[in-house]
PDB file of C-alpha atoms in Angstrom:
ATOM      1  CA  MET A   1     -33.505  52.116  39.740  1.00 69.00           C
ATOM      2  CA  GLU A   2     -30.287  50.985  38.089  1.00 80.00           C
ATOM      3  CA  ASP A   3     -30.391  49.866  34.459  1.00 91.00           C
ATOM      4  CA  ILE A   4     -30.868  46.097  34.462  1.00 94.00           C
ATOM      5  CA  LEU A   5     -27.902  45.708  32.105  1.00 94.00           C
ATOM      6  CA  LYS A   6     -25.595  47.324  34.659  1.00 95.00           C
ATOM      7  CA  THR A   7     -27.089  45.129  37.381  1.00 95.00           C
ATOM      8  CA  LEU A   8     -26.390  41.999  35.355  1.00 96.00           C
ATOM      9  CA  GLU A   9     -22.897  43.235  34.454  1.00 96.00           C
ATOM     10  CA  HIS A  10     -22.065  43.737  38.132  1.00 96.00           C
ATOM     11  CA  LEU A  11     -23.487  40.315  38.976  1.00 97.00           C
ATOM     12  CA  SER A  12     -21.396  38.705  36.236  1.00 97.00           C
ATOM     13  CA  ASP A  13     -18.238  40.406  37.471  1.00 97.00           C
ATOM     14  CA  GLU A  14     -18.813  39.311  41.056  1.00 96.00           C
ATOM     15  CA  ARG A  15     -20.253  35.818  40.585  1.00 97.00           C
ATOM     16  CA  GLY A  16     -19.456  34.807  37.019  1.00 97.00           C
ATOM     17  CA  ASP A  17     -18.175  31.346  37.970  1.00 97.00           C
ATOM     18  CA  ASP A  18     -21.282  30.645  40.054  1.00 98.00           C
ATOM     19  CA  ILE A  19     -23.536  31.729  37.174  1.00 98.00           C
ATOM     20  CA  GLU A  20     -21.748  29.436  34.727  1.00 97.00           C
ATOM     21  CA  ALA A  21     -22.044  26.562  37.210  1.00 97.00           C
ATOM     22  CA  TRP A  22     -25.797  27.208  37.492  1.00 97.00           C
ATOM     23  CA  PHE A  23     -26.182  27.139  33.709  1.00 95.00           C
ATOM     24  CA  SER A  24     -24.086  23.964  33.495  1.00 95.00           C
ATOM     25  CA  VAL A  25     -26.480  22.176  35.856  1.00 95.00           C
ATOM     26  CA  LYS A  26     -29.521  23.349  33.876  1.00 94.00           C
ATOM     27  CA  ARG A  27     -27.975  22.226  30.564  1.00 91.00           C
ATOM     28  CA  LYS A  28     -27.589  18.739  31.987  1.00 92.00           C
ATOM     29  CA  GLU A  29     -31.255  18.701  33.006  1.00 92.00           C
ATOM     30  CA  ALA A  30     -32.410  19.792  29.529  1.00 88.00           C
ATOM     31  CA  ALA A  31     -29.890  20.062  26.707  1.00 83.00           C
ATOM     32  CA  PRO A  32     -30.225  23.196  24.546  1.00 85.00           C
ATOM     33  CA  PHE A  33     -31.620  22.825  21.040  1.00 90.00           C
ATOM     34  CA  PHE A  34     -29.311  23.090  18.035  1.00 94.00           C
ATOM     35  CA  TYR A  35     -30.196  26.756  17.545  1.00 95.00           C
ATOM     36  CA  SER A  36     -32.774  29.294  18.624  1.00 93.00           C
ATOM     37  CA  SER A  37     -33.451  33.010  18.707  1.00 94.00           C
ATOM     38  CA  VAL A  38     -35.005  35.093  21.457  1.00 93.00           C
ATOM     39  CA  ASP A  39     -36.945  38.361  21.172  1.00 94.00           C
ATOM     40  CA  LEU A  40     -35.984  40.653  24.045  1.00 95.00           C
ATOM     41  CA  ARG A  41     -37.614  43.833  25.308  1.00 95.00           C
ATOM     42  CA  HIS A  42     -35.456  46.265  27.274  1.00 95.00           C
ATOM     43  CA  SER A  43     -37.186  49.092  29.144  1.00 92.00           C
ATOM     44  CA  GLY A  44     -34.079  50.236  30.965  1.00 89.00           C
ATOM     45  CA  VAL A  45     -35.341  48.892  34.273  1.00 92.00           C
ATOM     46  CA  LYS A  46     -36.425  45.471  32.974  1.00 94.00           C
ATOM     47  CA  LEU A  47     -35.005  43.049  30.391  1.00 96.00           C
ATOM     48  CA  ALA A  48     -37.401  40.268  29.434  1.00 95.00           C
ATOM     49  CA  PRO A  49     -37.817  37.661  26.680  1.00 94.00           C
ATOM     50  CA  VAL A  50     -41.188  37.837  24.945  1.00 92.00           C
ATOM     51  CA  ASP A  51     -40.738  35.041  22.399  1.00 90.00           C
ATOM     52  CA  THR A  52     -38.397  32.163  21.587  1.00 90.00           C
ATOM     53  CA  ASN A  53     -38.074  30.683  18.115  1.00 91.00           C
ATOM     54  CA  LEU A  54     -36.513  27.251  17.624  1.00 93.00           C
ATOM     55  CA  PHE A  55     -36.240  27.778  13.856  1.00 94.00           C
ATOM     56  CA  PRO A  56     -34.531  31.207  13.697  1.00 95.00           C
ATOM     57  CA  ALA A  57     -34.588  33.247  10.505  1.00 93.00           C
ATOM     58  CA  GLY A  58     -32.247  36.133  11.213  1.00 93.00           C
ATOM     59  CA  PHE A  59     -28.750  34.858  10.486  1.00 96.00           C
ATOM     60  CA  ASN A  60     -28.330  37.707   8.004  1.00 96.00           C
ATOM     61  CA  ASN A  61     -28.394  40.093  10.978  1.00 95.00           C
ATOM     62  CA  LEU A  62     -25.205  38.619  12.438  1.00 96.00           C
ATOM     63  CA  SER A  63     -22.033  40.662  12.142  1.00 97.00           C
ATOM     64  CA  PRO A  64     -19.072  39.126  10.267  1.00 96.00           C
ATOM     65  CA  ARG A  65     -17.492  38.208  13.618  1.00 97.00           C
ATOM     66  CA  GLY A  66     -20.804  36.749  14.784  1.00 97.00           C
ATOM     67  CA  ARG A  67     -20.981  34.574  11.681  1.00 97.00           C
ATOM     68  CA  GLY A  68     -17.466  33.350  12.358  1.00 97.00           C
ATOM     69  CA  ARG A  69     -18.422  32.414  15.912  1.00 97.00           C
ATOM     70  CA  ALA A  70     -21.526  30.631  14.624  1.00 97.00           C
ATOM     71  CA  SER A  71     -19.368  28.493  12.315  1.00 97.00           C
ATOM     72  CA  ARG A  72     -17.028  27.602  15.180  1.00 96.00           C
ATOM     73  CA  PHE A  73     -19.905  26.720  17.492  1.00 96.00           C
ATOM     74  CA  ILE A  74     -21.521  24.523  14.823  1.00 96.00           C
ATOM     75  CA  ARG A  75     -18.224  22.754  14.108  1.00 96.00           C
ATOM     76  CA  ARG A  76     -17.801  22.020  17.812  1.00 95.00           C
ATOM     77  CA  TYR A  77     -21.401  20.834  18.117  1.00 94.00           C
ATOM     78  CA  LEU A  78     -21.077  18.473  15.155  1.00 95.00           C
ATOM     79  CA  GLU A  79     -17.762  17.107  16.432  1.00 95.00           C
ATOM     80  CA  ASP A  80     -19.403  16.314  19.785  1.00 93.00           C
ATOM     81  CA  THR A  81     -22.759  14.975  18.587  1.00 94.00           C
ATOM     82  CA  HIS A  82     -22.538  14.029  14.881  1.00 95.00           C
ATOM     83  CA  PRO A  83     -18.840  13.530  14.087  1.00 95.00           C
ATOM     84  CA  LYS A  84     -19.542  11.664  10.829  1.00 93.00           C
ATOM     85  CA  ALA A  85     -21.845  14.320   9.373  1.00 96.00           C
ATOM     86  CA  GLN A  86     -20.268  15.567   6.138  1.00 96.00           C
ATOM     87  CA  LYS A  87     -23.463  16.302   4.186  1.00 98.00           C
ATOM     88  CA  VAL A  88     -26.109  18.660   5.567  1.00 98.00           C
ATOM     89  CA  LEU A  89     -29.577  19.358   4.176  1.00 98.00           C
ATOM     90  CA  ILE A  90     -31.384  22.566   5.187  1.00 98.00           C
ATOM     91  CA  VAL A  91     -35.177  22.505   4.828  1.00 97.00           C
ATOM     92  CA  PRO A  92     -36.386  26.134   4.682  1.00 96.00           C
ATOM     93  CA  GLU A  93     -39.677  27.975   4.846  1.00 93.00           C
ATOM     94  CA  ASN A  94     -41.587  28.604   1.619  1.00 86.00           C
ATOM     95  CA  HIS A  95     -40.999  32.373   1.839  1.00 72.00           C
ATOM     96  CA  THR A  96     -40.000  32.833  -1.787  1.00 74.00           C
ATOM     97  CA  ARG A  97     -40.927  36.552  -1.766  1.00 79.00           C
ATOM     98  CA  ASN A  98     -39.405  37.439   1.596  1.00 90.00           C
ATOM     99  CA  LEU A  99     -36.049  38.982   0.684  1.00 94.00           C
ATOM    100  CA  GLY A 100     -34.895  39.091   4.300  1.00 94.00           C
ATOM    101  CA  TYR A 101     -35.541  35.391   4.676  1.00 95.00           C
ATOM    102  CA  LEU A 102     -33.649  34.624   1.463  1.00 96.00           C
ATOM    103  CA  GLU A 103     -30.631  36.520   2.812  1.00 96.00           C
ATOM    104  CA  ASN A 104     -31.005  34.515   6.034  1.00 96.00           C
ATOM    105  CA  LEU A 105     -30.720  31.315   3.979  1.00 96.00           C
ATOM    106  CA  ALA A 106     -27.711  32.614   2.067  1.00 97.00           C
ATOM    107  CA  THR A 107     -25.971  33.411   5.347  1.00 97.00           C
ATOM    108  CA  LEU A 108     -26.882  30.081   6.935  1.00 97.00           C
ATOM    109  CA  LEU A 109     -25.466  28.223   3.921  1.00 97.00           C
ATOM    110  CA  ALA A 110     -22.237  30.228   4.154  1.00 97.00           C
ATOM    111  CA  ILE A 111     -21.920  29.485   7.892  1.00 97.00           C
ATOM    112  CA  PHE A 112     -22.005  25.749   7.149  1.00 97.00           C
ATOM    113  CA  GLU A 113     -19.708  26.079   4.151  1.00 96.00           C
ATOM    114  CA  ASN A 114     -17.130  27.722   6.410  1.00 96.00           C
ATOM    115  CA  ILE A 115     -16.737  24.433   8.286  1.00 95.00           C
ATOM    116  CA  ASP A 116     -16.163  22.435   5.095  1.00 88.00           C
ATOM    117  CA  VAL A 117     -19.369  20.417   4.992  1.00 94.00           C
ATOM    118  CA  GLU A 118     -21.411  19.926   1.851  1.00 97.00           C
ATOM    119  CA  VAL A 119     -24.724  21.718   2.314  1.00 98.00           C
ATOM    120  CA  GLN A 120     -27.827  21.826   0.100  1.00 98.00           C
ATOM    121  CA  LEU A 121     -31.390  23.172   0.290  1.00 98.00           C
ATOM    122  CA  GLY A 122     -34.414  20.896   0.097  1.00 97.00           C
ATOM    123  CA  GLY A 123     -37.659  22.598  -0.871  1.00 94.00           C
ATOM    124  CA  LEU A 124     -41.023  21.481   0.474  1.00 93.00           C
ATOM    125  CA  ALA A 125     -42.678  23.489  -2.329  1.00 89.00           C
ATOM    126  CA  ALA A 126     -40.409  22.156  -5.079  1.00 89.00           C
ATOM    127  CA  ALA A 127     -42.357  19.911  -7.452  1.00 91.00           C
ATOM    128  CA  PRO A 128     -40.737  16.725  -8.827  1.00 93.00           C
ATOM    129  CA  GLY A 129     -38.276  17.645 -11.541  1.00 94.00           C
ATOM    130  CA  ALA A 130     -38.702  21.377 -10.896  1.00 94.00           C
ATOM    131  CA  PRO A 131     -36.148  22.883  -8.483  1.00 95.00           C
ATOM    132  CA  VAL A 132     -37.044  26.324  -7.143  1.00 93.00           C
ATOM    133  CA  GLU A 133     -34.361  28.862  -8.088  1.00 94.00           C
ATOM    134  CA  LEU A 134     -34.116  32.082  -6.084  1.00 93.00           C
ATOM    135  CA  VAL A 135     -31.633  34.922  -5.635  1.00 94.00           C
ATOM    136  CA  SER A 136     -30.860  36.579  -2.309  1.00 95.00           C
ATOM    137  CA  PRO A 137     -30.454  40.383  -2.046  1.00 96.00           C
ATOM    138  CA  SER A 138     -26.678  39.901  -1.850  1.00 96.00           C
ATOM    139  CA  GLY A 139     -26.810  38.106  -5.196  1.00 96.00           C
ATOM    140  CA  ARG A 140     -26.359  34.530  -4.038  1.00 96.00           C
ATOM    141  CA  LYS A 141     -28.213  31.935  -6.112  1.00 96.00           C
ATOM    142  CA  LEU A 142     -30.347  29.639  -3.983  1.00 96.00           C
ATOM    143  CA  VAL A 143     -31.646  26.345  -5.363  1.00 96.00           C
ATOM    144  CA  GLU A 144     -34.275  24.419  -3.389  1.00 96.00           C
ATOM    145  CA  HIS A 145     -34.232  20.881  -4.761  1.00 97.00           C
ATOM    146  CA  PRO A 146     -37.223  18.492  -4.703  1.00 97.00           C
ATOM    147  CA  MET A 147     -36.952  15.897  -1.945  1.00 97.00           C
ATOM    148  CA  VAL A 148     -37.596  12.154  -2.046  1.00 97.00           C
ATOM    149  CA  LYS A 149     -37.578   9.441   0.596  1.00 95.00           C
ATOM    150  CA  ASN A 150     -36.094   6.006  -0.004  1.00 90.00           C
ATOM    151  CA  GLY A 151     -36.252   3.351   2.690  1.00 89.00           C
ATOM    152  CA  GLY A 152     -36.834   5.997   5.340  1.00 93.00           C
ATOM    153  CA  LYS A 153     -33.867   8.094   4.231  1.00 96.00           C
ATOM    154  CA  LEU A 154     -34.513  11.620   3.049  1.00 97.00           C
ATOM    155  CA  ALA A 155     -32.639  12.606  -0.112  1.00 97.00           C
ATOM    156  CA  LEU A 156     -32.731  15.056  -3.000  1.00 98.00           C
ATOM    157  CA  GLU A 157     -33.710  14.148  -6.534  1.00 96.00           C
ATOM    158  CA  THR A 158     -30.114  14.897  -7.476  1.00 96.00           C
ATOM    159  CA  GLY A 159     -28.940  11.889  -5.456  1.00 96.00           C
ATOM    160  CA  PHE A 160     -27.672  13.961  -2.520  1.00 97.00           C
ATOM    161  CA  VAL A 161     -28.222  11.967   0.700  1.00 97.00           C
ATOM    162  CA  PRO A 162     -27.617  14.055   3.836  1.00 98.00           C
ATOM    163  CA  ASP A 163     -26.103  12.782   7.048  1.00 98.00           C
ATOM    164  CA  LEU A 164     -27.923  15.484   8.993  1.00 98.00           C
ATOM    165  CA  ILE A 165     -31.081  17.536   8.385  1.00 98.00           C
ATOM    166  CA  ILE A 166     -31.433  21.091   9.701  1.00 98.00           C
ATOM    167  CA  LEU A 167     -34.980  22.433   9.850  1.00 97.00           C
ATOM    168  CA  ASN A 168     -35.390  26.171   9.227  1.00 96.00           C
ATOM    169  CA  ASN A 169     -39.140  25.791   8.926  1.00 94.00           C
ATOM    170  CA  ASP A 170     -41.370  26.335  11.970  1.00 90.00           C
ATOM    171  CA  MET A 171     -43.906  23.645  10.935  1.00 88.00           C
ATOM    172  CA  THR A 172     -46.897  25.858  11.717  1.00 85.00           C
ATOM    173  CA  ALA A 173     -49.228  23.697   9.606  1.00 85.00           C
ATOM    174  CA  GLY A 174     -47.882  20.421  10.978  1.00 88.00           C
ATOM    175  CA  VAL A 175     -45.175  18.004   9.856  1.00 92.00           C
ATOM    176  CA  PRO A 176     -45.289  17.243   6.097  1.00 92.00           C
ATOM    177  CA  PRO A 177     -45.454  13.495   5.368  1.00 93.00           C
ATOM    178  CA  ILE A 178     -42.022  13.534   3.708  1.00 95.00           C
ATOM    179  CA  LEU A 179     -40.461  14.656   6.993  1.00 95.00           C
ATOM    180  CA  GLU A 180     -42.169  11.977   9.086  1.00 93.00           C
ATOM    181  CA  HIS A 181     -40.217   8.913  10.247  1.00 94.00           C
ATOM    182  CA  VAL A 182     -36.971  10.033   8.642  1.00 96.00           C
ATOM    183  CA  ALA A 183     -33.930   7.855   9.344  1.00 96.00           C
ATOM    184  CA  GLN A 184     -31.394  10.684   9.579  1.00 97.00           C
ATOM    185  CA  PRO A 185     -31.136  12.932  12.646  1.00 96.00           C
ATOM    186  CA  MET A 186     -33.192  16.116  12.319  1.00 96.00           C
ATOM    187  CA  LEU A 187     -32.415  19.336  14.211  1.00 96.00           C
ATOM    188  CA  PRO A 188     -34.473  20.745  15.822  1.00 94.00           C
ATOM    189  CA  PRO A 189     -37.004  17.878  15.902  1.00 92.00           C
ATOM    190  CA  ALA A 190     -39.986  18.459  13.599  1.00 90.00           C
ATOM    191  CA  GLU A 191     -42.382  17.785  16.470  1.00 88.00           C
ATOM    192  CA  MET A 192     -41.162  21.003  18.127  1.00 89.00           C
ATOM    193  CA  GLY A 193     -42.884  23.095  15.438  1.00 85.00           C
ATOM    194  CA  TRP A 194     -45.578  25.657  16.208  1.00 84.00           C
ATOM    195  CA  HIS A 195     -48.295  23.103  15.485  1.00 79.00           C
ATOM    196  CA  ARG A 196     -47.517  21.662  18.939  1.00 80.00           C
ATOM    197  CA  ARG A 197     -45.686  24.303  20.931  1.00 83.00           C
ATOM    198  CA  ARG A 198     -47.591  26.859  23.014  1.00 85.00           C
ATOM    199  CA  LYS A 199     -46.268  30.186  24.216  1.00 86.00           C
ATOM    200  CA  SER A 200     -48.246  29.777  27.425  1.00 86.00           C
ATOM    201  CA  VAL A 201     -46.248  26.633  28.226  1.00 88.00           C
ATOM    202  CA  HIS A 202     -43.063  28.447  27.301  1.00 88.00           C
ATOM    203  CA  PHE A 203     -43.814  31.321  29.669  1.00 90.00           C
ATOM    204  CA  ASP A 204     -44.639  28.930  32.511  1.00 91.00           C
ATOM    205  CA  ALA A 205     -41.340  27.100  32.023  1.00 91.00           C
ATOM    206  CA  TYR A 206     -39.354  30.324  31.756  1.00 93.00           C
ATOM    207  CA  ARG A 207     -41.019  31.799  34.834  1.00 93.00           C
ATOM    208  CA  ALA A 208     -39.992  28.789  36.934  1.00 95.00           C
ATOM    209  CA  LEU A 209     -36.454  28.964  35.562  1.00 95.00           C
ATOM    210  CA  VAL A 210     -35.981  32.672  36.188  1.00 96.00           C
ATOM    211  CA  GLU A 211     -37.378  32.399  39.707  1.00 97.00           C
ATOM    212  CA  ASP A 212     -34.838  29.671  40.468  1.00 97.00           C
ATOM    213  CA  PHE A 213     -32.012  31.783  39.054  1.00 97.00           C
ATOM    214  CA  CYS A 214     -33.025  34.938  40.872  1.00 97.00           C
ATOM    215  CA  SER A 215     -33.478  33.194  44.208  1.00 97.00           C
ATOM    216  CA  GLY A 216     -29.875  32.004  43.976  1.00 96.00           C
ATOM    217  CA  PHE A 217     -28.394  35.335  42.944  1.00 97.00           C
ATOM    218  CA  GLY A 218     -30.403  37.887  44.900  1.00 96.00           C
ATOM    219  CA  LEU A 219     -32.430  39.364  42.054  1.00 96.00           C
ATOM    220  CA  ASP A 220     -36.117  40.194  41.757  1.00 96.00           C
ATOM    221  CA  PRO A 221     -37.620  37.868  39.058  1.00 96.00           C
ATOM    222  CA  TRP A 222     -39.778  40.814  37.951  1.00 94.00           C
ATOM    223  CA  LEU A 223     -36.635  42.380  36.450  1.00 95.00           C
ATOM    224  CA  LEU A 224     -36.165  39.502  34.003  1.00 96.00           C
ATOM    225  CA  SER A 225     -39.697  38.411  33.132  1.00 94.00           C
ATOM    226  CA  ALA A 226     -42.801  39.654  31.367  1.00 91.00           C
ATOM    227  CA  GLU A 227     -46.417  39.386  32.490  1.00 89.00           C
ATOM    228  CA  SER A 228     -48.636  37.112  30.389  1.00 87.00           C
ATOM    229  CA  HIS A 229     -52.190  35.799  30.323  1.00 87.00           C
ATOM    230  CA  GLN A 230     -53.532  32.675  28.642  1.00 87.00           C
ATOM    231  CA  CYS A 231     -56.847  32.837  26.793  1.00 86.00           C
ATOM    232  CA  GLY A 232     -58.925  29.946  25.568  1.00 79.00           C
ATOM    233  CA  PHE A 233     -59.817  29.536  21.899  1.00 82.00           C
ATOM    234  CA  VAL A 234     -59.366  32.763  19.943  1.00 84.00           C
ATOM    235  CA  ASN A 235     -59.885  33.232  16.219  1.00 85.00           C
ATOM    236  CA  PHE A 236     -59.027  36.748  15.062  1.00 84.00           C
ATOM    237  CA  LYS A 237     -60.253  36.110  11.509  1.00 84.00           C
ATOM    238  CA  GLU A 238     -63.713  35.185  12.756  1.00 86.00           C
ATOM    239  CA  SER A 239     -63.600  37.643  15.676  1.00 87.00           C
ATOM    240  CA  THR A 240     -64.324  34.932  18.237  1.00 87.00           C
ATOM    241  CA  GLY A 241     -62.871  34.865  21.717  1.00 87.00           C
ATOM    242  CA  LEU A 242     -61.989  38.571  21.647  1.00 91.00           C
ATOM    243  CA  GLU A 243     -63.711  39.216  24.986  1.00 90.00           C
ATOM    244  CA  CYS A 244     -61.149  36.940  26.631  1.00 90.00           C
ATOM    245  CA  VAL A 245     -58.358  38.894  24.952  1.00 91.00           C
ATOM    246  CA  ALA A 246     -59.783  42.212  26.200  1.00 92.00           C
ATOM    247  CA  LYS A 247     -60.144  40.899  29.768  1.00 92.00           C
ATOM    248  CA  GLY A 248     -56.656  39.391  29.585  1.00 91.00           C
ATOM    249  CA  ILE A 249     -55.223  42.763  28.576  1.00 92.00           C
ATOM    250  CA  GLU A 250     -56.957  44.421  31.510  1.00 94.00           C
ATOM    251  CA  LYS A 251     -55.566  41.788  33.912  1.00 93.00           C
ATOM    252  CA  VAL A 252     -52.018  42.136  32.596  1.00 91.00           C
ATOM    253  CA  LEU A 253     -52.162  45.944  32.747  1.00 93.00           C
ATOM    254  CA  ALA A 254     -53.486  45.773  36.311  1.00 94.00           C
ATOM    255  CA  ARG A 255     -50.598  43.514  37.348  1.00 89.00           C
ATOM    256  CA  VAL A 256     -48.098  45.783  35.612  1.00 86.00           C
TER     257      VAL A 256
END
């Protein structure tokens, strides 16, 4: 079988305008989030997403040209949706020992600085009066300032009041009280954190989408999707629900 990348390249060459029209219709049905990252697996024959993250932490992996494009895309997005946003607050994860994540933050700050907006970090782990000071591998000093909320508006102890809040925290443990009922727009919404999202729902939605796309462009959906199985309650720490995992693996392997 032909490499799926060559198949998609040929399809793009022959029906590029039709593909863009299809995407345009889907964007109107459900607008894309501010940013996201997708984990892809390429076997040669197949190319399939296996995870989507709405709070991506790999901006340090972008090439210099990629970072420039990111700045341009963000500028265009803000001009279209938040034209008055001049001050941006990024709320990061509490990964103070993860050097890769720190470099991600340094890069994300630089991407915003390239479009001439004032950008600061607000730390969920920063105690009142005690900013968290970190240094990225590239040597950039990162300061996560304590946050306060006045009249529903999120601000920093320094007096910095953002026009827009960017979440770079996946909210696995739920939404912290200080981020609830915030007056300023927050991207992506805090309620889209992992405390609510389910990969099983994601795979169901993607499967329907890819089947629609493939039916319109003469492709086998198998080429662009991965098999999955949903288990009930599983707790790996307590070794409960593992029988369901084992059976699920057998079912997926049988389908493959």
